[in-house]
Tab-separated table of C-alpha atoms and ligand atoms in Angstrom:
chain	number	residue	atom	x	y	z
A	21	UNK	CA	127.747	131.599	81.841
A	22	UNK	CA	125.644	129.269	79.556
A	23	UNK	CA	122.675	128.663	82.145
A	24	UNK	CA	121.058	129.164	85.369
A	25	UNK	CA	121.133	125.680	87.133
A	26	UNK	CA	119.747	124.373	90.519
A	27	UNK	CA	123.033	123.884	92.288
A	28	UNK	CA	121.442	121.965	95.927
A	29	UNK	CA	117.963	121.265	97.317
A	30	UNK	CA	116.863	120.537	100.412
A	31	UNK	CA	113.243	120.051	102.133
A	32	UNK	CA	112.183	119.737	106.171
A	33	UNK	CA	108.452	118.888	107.466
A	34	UNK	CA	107.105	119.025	110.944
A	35	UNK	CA	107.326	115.622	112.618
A	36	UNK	CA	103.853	115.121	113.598
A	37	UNK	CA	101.976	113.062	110.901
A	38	UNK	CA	98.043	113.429	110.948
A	39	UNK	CA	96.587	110.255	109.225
A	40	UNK	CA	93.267	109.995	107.137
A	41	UNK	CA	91.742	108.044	110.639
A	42	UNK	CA	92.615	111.030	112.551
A	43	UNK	CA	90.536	113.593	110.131
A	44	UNK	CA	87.692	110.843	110.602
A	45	UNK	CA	87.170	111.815	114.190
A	46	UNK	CA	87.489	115.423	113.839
A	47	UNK	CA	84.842	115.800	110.371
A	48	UNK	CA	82.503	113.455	108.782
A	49	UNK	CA	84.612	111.967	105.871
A	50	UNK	CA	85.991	108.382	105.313
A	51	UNK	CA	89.462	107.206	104.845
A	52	UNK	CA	88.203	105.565	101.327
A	53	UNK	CA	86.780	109.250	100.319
A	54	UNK	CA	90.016	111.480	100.911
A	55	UNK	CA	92.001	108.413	99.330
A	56	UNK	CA	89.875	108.085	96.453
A	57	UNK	CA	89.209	111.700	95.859
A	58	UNK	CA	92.696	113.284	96.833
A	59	UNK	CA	94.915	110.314	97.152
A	60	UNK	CA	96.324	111.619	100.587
A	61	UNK	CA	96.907	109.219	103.323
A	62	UNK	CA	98.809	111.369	105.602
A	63	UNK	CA	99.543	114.473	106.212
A	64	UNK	CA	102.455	116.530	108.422
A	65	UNK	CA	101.138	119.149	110.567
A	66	UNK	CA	103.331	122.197	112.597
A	67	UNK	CA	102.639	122.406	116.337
A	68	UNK	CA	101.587	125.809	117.824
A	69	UNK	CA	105.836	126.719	118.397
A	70	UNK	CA	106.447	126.333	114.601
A	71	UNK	CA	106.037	129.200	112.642
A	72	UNK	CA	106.892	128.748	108.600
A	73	UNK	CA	110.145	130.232	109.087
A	74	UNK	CA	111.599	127.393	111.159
A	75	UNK	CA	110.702	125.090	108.677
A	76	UNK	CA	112.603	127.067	105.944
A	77	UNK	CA	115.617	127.887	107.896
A	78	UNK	CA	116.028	124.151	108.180
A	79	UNK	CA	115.085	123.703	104.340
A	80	UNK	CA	117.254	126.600	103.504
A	81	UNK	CA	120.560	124.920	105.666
A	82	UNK	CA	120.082	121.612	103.728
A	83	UNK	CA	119.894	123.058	100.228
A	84	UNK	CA	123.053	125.355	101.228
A	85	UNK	CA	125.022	121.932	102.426
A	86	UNK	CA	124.315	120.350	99.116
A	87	UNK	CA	125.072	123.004	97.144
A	88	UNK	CA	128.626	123.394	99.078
A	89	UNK	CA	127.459	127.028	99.328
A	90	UNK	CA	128.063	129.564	102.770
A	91	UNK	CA	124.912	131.412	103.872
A	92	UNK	CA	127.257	134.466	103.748
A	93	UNK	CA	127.724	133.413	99.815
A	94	UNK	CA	123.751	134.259	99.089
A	95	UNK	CA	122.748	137.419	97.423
A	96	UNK	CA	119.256	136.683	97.845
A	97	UNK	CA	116.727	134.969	99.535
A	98	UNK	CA	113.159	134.708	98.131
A	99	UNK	CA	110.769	132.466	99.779
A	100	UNK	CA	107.092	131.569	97.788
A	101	UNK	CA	104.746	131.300	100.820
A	102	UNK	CA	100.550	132.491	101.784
A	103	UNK	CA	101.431	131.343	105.653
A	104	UNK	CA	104.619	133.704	106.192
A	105	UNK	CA	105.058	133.630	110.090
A	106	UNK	CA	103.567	137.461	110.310
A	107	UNK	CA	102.210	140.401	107.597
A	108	UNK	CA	105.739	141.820	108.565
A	109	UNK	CA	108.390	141.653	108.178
A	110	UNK	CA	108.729	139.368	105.383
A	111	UNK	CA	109.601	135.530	106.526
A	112	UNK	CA	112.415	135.648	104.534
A	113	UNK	CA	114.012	138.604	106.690
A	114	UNK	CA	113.127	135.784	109.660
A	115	UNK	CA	115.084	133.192	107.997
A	116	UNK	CA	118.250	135.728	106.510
A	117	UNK	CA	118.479	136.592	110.090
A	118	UNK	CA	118.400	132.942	111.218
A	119	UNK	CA	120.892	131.540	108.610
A	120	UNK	CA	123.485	134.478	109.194
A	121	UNK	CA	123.209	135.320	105.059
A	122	UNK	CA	124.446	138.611	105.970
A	123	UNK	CA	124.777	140.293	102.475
A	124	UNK	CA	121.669	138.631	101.077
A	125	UNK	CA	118.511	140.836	100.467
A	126	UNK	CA	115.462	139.130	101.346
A	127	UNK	CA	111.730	139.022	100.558
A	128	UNK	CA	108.416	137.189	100.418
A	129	UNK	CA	106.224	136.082	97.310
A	130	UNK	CA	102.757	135.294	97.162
A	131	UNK	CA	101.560	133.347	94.679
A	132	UNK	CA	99.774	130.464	95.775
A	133	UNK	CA	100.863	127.161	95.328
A	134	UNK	CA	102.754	128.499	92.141
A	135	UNK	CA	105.365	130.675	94.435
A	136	UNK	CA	108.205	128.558	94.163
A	137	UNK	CA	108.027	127.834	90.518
A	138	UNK	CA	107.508	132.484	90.629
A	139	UNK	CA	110.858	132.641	92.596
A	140	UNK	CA	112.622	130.301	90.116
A	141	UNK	CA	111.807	132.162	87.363
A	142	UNK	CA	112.495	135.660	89.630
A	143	UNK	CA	115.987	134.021	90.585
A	144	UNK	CA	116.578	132.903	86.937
A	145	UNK	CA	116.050	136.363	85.441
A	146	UNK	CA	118.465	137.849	88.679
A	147	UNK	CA	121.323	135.936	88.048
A	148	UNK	CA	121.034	136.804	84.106
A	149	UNK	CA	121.645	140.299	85.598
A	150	UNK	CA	124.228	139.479	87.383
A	151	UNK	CA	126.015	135.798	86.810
A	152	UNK	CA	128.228	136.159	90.316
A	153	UNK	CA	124.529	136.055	92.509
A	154	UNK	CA	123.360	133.115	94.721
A	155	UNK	CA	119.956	132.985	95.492
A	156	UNK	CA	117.925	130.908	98.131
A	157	UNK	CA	114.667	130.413	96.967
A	158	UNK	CA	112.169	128.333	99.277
A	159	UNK	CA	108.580	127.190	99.008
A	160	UNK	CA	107.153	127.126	102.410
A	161	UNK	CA	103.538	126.594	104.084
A	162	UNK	CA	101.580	125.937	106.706
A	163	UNK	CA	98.380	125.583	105.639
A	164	UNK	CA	97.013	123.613	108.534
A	165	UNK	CA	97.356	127.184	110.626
A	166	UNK	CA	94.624	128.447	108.413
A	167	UNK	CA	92.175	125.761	107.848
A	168	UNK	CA	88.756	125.859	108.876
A	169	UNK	CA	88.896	122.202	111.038
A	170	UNK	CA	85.149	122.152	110.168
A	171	UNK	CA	85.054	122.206	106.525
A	172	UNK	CA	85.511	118.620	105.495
A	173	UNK	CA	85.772	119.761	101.658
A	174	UNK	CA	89.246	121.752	102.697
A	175	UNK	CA	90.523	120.289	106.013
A	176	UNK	CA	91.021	116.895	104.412
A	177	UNK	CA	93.315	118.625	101.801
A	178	UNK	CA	96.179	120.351	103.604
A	179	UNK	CA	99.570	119.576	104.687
A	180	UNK	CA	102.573	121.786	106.253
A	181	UNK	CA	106.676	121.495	105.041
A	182	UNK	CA	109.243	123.483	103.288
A	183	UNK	CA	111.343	122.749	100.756
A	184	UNK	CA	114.362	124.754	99.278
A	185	UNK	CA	116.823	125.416	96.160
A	186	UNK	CA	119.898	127.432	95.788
A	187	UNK	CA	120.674	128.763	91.716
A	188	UNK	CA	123.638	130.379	90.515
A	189	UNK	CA	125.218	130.337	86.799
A	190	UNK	CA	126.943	127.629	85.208
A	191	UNK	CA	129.326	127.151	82.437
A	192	UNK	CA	127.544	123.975	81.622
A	193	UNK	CA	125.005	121.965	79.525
A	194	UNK	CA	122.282	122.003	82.324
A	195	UNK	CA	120.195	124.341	83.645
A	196	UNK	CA	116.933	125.772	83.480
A	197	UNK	CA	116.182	125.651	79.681
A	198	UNK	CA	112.584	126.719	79.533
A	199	UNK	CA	109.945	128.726	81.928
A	200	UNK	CA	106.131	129.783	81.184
A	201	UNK	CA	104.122	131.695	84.189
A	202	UNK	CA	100.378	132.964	84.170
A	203	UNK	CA	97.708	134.612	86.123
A	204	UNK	CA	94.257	135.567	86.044
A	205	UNK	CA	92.921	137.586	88.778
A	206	UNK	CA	89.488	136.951	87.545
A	207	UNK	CA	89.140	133.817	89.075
A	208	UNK	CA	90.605	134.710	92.988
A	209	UNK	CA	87.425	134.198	94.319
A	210	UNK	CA	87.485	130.530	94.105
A	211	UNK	CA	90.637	130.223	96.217
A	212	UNK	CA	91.151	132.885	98.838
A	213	UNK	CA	90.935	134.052	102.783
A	214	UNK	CA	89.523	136.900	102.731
A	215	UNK	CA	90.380	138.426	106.078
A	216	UNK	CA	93.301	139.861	107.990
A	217	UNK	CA	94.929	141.846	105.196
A	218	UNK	CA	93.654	145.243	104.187
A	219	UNK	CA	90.067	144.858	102.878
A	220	UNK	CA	89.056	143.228	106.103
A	221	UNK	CA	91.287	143.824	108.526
A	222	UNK	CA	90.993	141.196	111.419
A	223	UNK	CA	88.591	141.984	114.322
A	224	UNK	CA	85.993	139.852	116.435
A	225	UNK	CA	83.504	140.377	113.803
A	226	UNK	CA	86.161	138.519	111.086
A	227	UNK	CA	86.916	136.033	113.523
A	228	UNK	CA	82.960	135.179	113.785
A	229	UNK	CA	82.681	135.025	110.666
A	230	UNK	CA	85.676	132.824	109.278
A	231	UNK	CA	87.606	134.898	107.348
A	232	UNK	CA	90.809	133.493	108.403
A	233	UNK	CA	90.370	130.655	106.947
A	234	UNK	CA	90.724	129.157	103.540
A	235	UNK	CA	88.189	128.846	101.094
A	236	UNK	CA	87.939	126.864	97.886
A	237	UNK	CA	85.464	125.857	95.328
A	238	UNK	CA	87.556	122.625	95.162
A	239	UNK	CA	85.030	120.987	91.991
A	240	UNK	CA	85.074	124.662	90.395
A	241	UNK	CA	89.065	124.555	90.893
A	242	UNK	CA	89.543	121.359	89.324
A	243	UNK	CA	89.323	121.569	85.731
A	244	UNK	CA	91.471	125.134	85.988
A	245	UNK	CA	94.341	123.636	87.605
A	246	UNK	CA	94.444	120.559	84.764
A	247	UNK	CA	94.111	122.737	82.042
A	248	UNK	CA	97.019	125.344	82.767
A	249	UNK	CA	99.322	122.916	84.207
A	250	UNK	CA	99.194	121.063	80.706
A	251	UNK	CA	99.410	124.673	79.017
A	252	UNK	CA	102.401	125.976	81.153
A	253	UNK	CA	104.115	122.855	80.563
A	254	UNK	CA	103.726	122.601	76.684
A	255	UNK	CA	104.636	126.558	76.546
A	256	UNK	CA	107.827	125.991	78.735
A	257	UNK	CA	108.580	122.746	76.708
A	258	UNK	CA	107.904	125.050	72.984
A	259	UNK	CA	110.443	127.632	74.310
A	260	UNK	CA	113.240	125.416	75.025
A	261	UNK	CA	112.226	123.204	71.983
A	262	UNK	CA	111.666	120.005	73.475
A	263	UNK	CA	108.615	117.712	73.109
A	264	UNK	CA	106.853	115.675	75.599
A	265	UNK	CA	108.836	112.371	74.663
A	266	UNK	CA	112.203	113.371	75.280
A	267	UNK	CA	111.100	114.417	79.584
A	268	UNK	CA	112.348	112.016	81.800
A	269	UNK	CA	110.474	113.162	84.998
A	270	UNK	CA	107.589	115.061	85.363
A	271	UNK	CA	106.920	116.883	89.272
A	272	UNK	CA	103.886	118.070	89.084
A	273	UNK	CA	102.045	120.270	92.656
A	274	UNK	CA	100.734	117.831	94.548
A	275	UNK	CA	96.969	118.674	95.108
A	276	UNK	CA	94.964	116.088	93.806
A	277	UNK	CA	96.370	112.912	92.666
A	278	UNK	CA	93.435	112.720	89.986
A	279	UNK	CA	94.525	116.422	88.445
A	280	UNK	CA	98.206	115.008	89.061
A	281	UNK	CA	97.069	111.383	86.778
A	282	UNK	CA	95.241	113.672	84.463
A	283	UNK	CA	98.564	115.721	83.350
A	284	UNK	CA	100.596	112.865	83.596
A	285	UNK	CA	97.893	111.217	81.173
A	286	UNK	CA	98.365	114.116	78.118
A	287	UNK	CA	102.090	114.453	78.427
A	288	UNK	CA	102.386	110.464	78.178
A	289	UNK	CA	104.246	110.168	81.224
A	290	UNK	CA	104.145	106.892	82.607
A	291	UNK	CA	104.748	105.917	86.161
A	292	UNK	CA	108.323	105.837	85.891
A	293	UNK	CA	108.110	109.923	84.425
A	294	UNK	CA	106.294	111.328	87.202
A	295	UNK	CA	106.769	111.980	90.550
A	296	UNK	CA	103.958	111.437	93.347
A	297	UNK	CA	104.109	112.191	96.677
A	298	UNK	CA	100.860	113.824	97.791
A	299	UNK	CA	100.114	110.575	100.013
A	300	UNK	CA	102.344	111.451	102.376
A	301	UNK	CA	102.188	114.958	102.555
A	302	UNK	CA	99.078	116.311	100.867
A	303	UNK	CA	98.694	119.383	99.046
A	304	UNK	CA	101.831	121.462	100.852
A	305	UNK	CA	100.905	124.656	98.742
A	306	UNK	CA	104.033	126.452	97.880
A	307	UNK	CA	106.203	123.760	99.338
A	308	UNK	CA	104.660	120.885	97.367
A	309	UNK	CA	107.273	121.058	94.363
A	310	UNK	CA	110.520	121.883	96.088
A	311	UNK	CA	109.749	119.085	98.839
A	312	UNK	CA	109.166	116.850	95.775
A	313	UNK	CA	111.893	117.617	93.663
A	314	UNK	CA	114.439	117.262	96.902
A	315	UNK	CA	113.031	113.804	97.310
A	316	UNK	CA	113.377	112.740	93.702
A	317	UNK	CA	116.898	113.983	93.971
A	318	UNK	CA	117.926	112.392	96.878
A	319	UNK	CA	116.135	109.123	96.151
A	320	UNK	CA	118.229	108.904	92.836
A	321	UNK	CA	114.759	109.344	90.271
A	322	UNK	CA	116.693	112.405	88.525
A	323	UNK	CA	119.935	111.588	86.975
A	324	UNK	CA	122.476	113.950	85.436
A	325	UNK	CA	121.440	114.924	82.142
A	326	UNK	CA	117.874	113.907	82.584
A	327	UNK	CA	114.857	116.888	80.828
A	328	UNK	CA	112.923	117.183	84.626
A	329	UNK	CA	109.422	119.226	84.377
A	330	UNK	CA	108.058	121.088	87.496
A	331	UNK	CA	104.721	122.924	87.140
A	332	UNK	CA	102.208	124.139	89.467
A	333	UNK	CA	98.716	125.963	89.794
A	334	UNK	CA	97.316	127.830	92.792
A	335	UNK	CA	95.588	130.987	94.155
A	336	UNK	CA	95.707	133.958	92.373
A	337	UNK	CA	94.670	131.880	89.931
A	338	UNK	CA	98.409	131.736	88.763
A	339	UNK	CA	100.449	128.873	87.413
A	340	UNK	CA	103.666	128.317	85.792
A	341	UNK	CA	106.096	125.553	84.586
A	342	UNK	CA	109.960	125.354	84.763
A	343	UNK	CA	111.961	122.840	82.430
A	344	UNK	CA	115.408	121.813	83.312
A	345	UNK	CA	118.226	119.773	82.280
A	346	UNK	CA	119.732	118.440	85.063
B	409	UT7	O1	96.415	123.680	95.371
B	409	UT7	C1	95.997	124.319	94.215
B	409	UT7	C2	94.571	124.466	93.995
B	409	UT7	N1	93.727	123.431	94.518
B	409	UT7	C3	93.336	122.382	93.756
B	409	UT7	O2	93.827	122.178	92.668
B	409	UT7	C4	92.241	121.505	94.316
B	409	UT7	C5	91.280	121.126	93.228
B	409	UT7	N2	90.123	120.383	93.686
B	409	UT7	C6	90.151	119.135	94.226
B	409	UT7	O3	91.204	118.584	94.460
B	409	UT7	C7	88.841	118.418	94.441
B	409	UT7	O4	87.797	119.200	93.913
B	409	UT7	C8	88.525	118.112	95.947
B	409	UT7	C9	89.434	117.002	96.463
B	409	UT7	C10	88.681	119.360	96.780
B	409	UT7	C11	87.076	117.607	96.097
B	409	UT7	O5	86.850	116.498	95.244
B	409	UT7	P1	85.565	116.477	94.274
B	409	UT7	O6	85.586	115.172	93.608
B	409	UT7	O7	85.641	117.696	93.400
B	409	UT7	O8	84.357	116.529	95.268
B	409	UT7	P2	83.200	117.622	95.412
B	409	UT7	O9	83.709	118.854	96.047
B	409	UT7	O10	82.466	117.765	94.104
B	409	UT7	O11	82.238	116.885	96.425
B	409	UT7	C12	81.585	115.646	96.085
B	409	UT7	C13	80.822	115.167	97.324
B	409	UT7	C14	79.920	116.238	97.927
B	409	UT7	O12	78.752	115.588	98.405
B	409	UT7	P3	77.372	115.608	97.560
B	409	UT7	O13	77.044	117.068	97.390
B	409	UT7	O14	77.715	114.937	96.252
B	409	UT7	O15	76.442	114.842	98.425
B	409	UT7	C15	80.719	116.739	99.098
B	409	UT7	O16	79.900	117.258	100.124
B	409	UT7	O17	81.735	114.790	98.363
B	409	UT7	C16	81.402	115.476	99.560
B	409	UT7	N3	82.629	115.713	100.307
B	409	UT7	C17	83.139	114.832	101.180
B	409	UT7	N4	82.722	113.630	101.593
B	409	UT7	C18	83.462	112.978	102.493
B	409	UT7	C19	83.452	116.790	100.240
B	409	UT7	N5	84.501	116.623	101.059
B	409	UT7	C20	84.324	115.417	101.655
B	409	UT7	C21	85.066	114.693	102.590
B	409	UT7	N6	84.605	113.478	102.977
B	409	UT7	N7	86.225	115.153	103.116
């Protein structure tokens, strides 16, 4: 084995789309604010039947078709999400269960909007164990299920979708040639919901007082997530020892297109090396970068051969960047 590659991908959102208009008549905000702010237009949104796990068994059967690969073939399945359909059992026992991956262990990650670039890096260092392992990893959210409607500086933000990769070991010049991942814990406070787990476990009282709900100092948030995007991606560039000039495509989480333009702005990517597609979807959390990197894919933007960056930031805080040859 000379690397561990990406071998299929594979996204699925809900169908209903929730425009900026729509948000207008629910909060006071403004098309011209959320598009000028954010860049989000639109946004998909999972009805009350949809738990996260039907969006990643759908995900997860896409990825598996492109990658030629059997849901019996897996050996794992690790899916990055902070909406999992219950505390337990894990959604990725839901979705094993669902796909018939019958020899494939399964568990949940939480770490923000960074989990899928975590369960990369967890599948990467798995299959270095053991070369013969396939591993489903998803990124999967529904954020809209825990946003406070009334709270025009987060409800604008959110968006719901999955989005799915299967890795396994190559004998080939591609792969996944660099990785960097960070916390700090300090910082939690400024991206959390602080109820329902075991520090406040949920009763009337918690449902009174909103602590089901996300809550982010978005302007506090801001300058964090530019600044360890840019220094996961230069550490995950310095370990493969490749420089900013020789990426070809740059898929950054899609949260804000100004933090997105930012990034793009110190690694000299141009339009045609970075991928945006937070006006259709918003910031998808976990999902953001898988849905993104299926898309590029699919829509021809990543060619074989081409250096393709993915790096997120989220809650925790935590953040991390994966480099790749494709
Ligand atoms: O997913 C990973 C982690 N998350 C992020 O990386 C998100 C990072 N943060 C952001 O993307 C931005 O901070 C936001 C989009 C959340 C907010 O943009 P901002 O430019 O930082 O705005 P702000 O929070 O500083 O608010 C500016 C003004 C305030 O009014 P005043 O105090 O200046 O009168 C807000 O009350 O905009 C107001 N505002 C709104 N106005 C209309 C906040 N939300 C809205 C809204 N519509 N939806």
């Amino acid at each position: 084995m000379k690397h561990v590659a990406i071998l299929g991908t594979g996204h699925f959102v809900p169908e209903k789309i929730m425009t900026n208009a729509d948000l207008e008549k629910i909060v006071e905000t403004t098309d011209e604010w959320i598009t000028q702010r954010s860049g989000i237009k639109e946004r998909h949104v999972a009805d009350e039947k949809t738990p996260t796990s039907k969006l990643c068994i759908e995900a997860g059967r896409r990825a598996l078709e492109s990658a030629g690969i059997k849901p019996e073939e897996l050996d794992f399945i690790i899916i990055g999400t902070i909406t999992p359909d219950m505390m337990f059992p894990s959604t990725a026992c839901l979705v094993q269960a669902a796909l018939g991956a019958k020899q494939a262990a399964a568990f949940d990650l939480s770490a923000g909007c960074t989990g899928f670039i975590y369960g990369l890096e967890l599948a990467r260092s798995l299959i270095i164990a053991d070369p013969k392992r396939k591993i489903l990893v998803i990124g999967a959210e529904e954020l809209t299920k825990i946003t406070d409607w009334t709270d025009r500086g987060t409800c604008v933000l959110f968006g719901d979708g999955a989005g799915a990769a299967v890795l396994g070991a190559v004998d080939e010049d591609r792969g996944i040639l660099g990785t960097y991942l960070g916390a700090d814990g300090n910082l939690g406070d400024l991206l959390f919901m602080p109820g329902g787990g075991s520090l406040n476990p949920a009763s009337h009282q918690t449902v009174d007082e909103k602590m089901h709900v996300v809550k982010m100092a978005g302007n506090k948030v801001f300058p964090h997530a530019v600044r360890n995007m840019l220094e996961a991606s230069m550490k995950a560039m310095e370990s493969a020892g490749v420089t900013k000039d020789q990426l070809n495509l740059l898929i950054p989480h899609q949260a804000n297109i100004r933090i997105i333009e930012a990034i793009a702005e110190r690694l000299d990517a141009g339009n045609e090396k970075i991928y945006i597609n937070i006006q259709k979807y918003g910031n998808t959390s976990a999902a953001s970068i898988p849905i993104a990197l299926d898309e590029a894919v699919r829509e021809g933007r990543i060619k074989k051969g081409d250096l393709v960056m993915l790096v997120a930031f989220g809650a925790g805080f935590t953040w991390g960047a994966v480099l790749i040859r494709w």
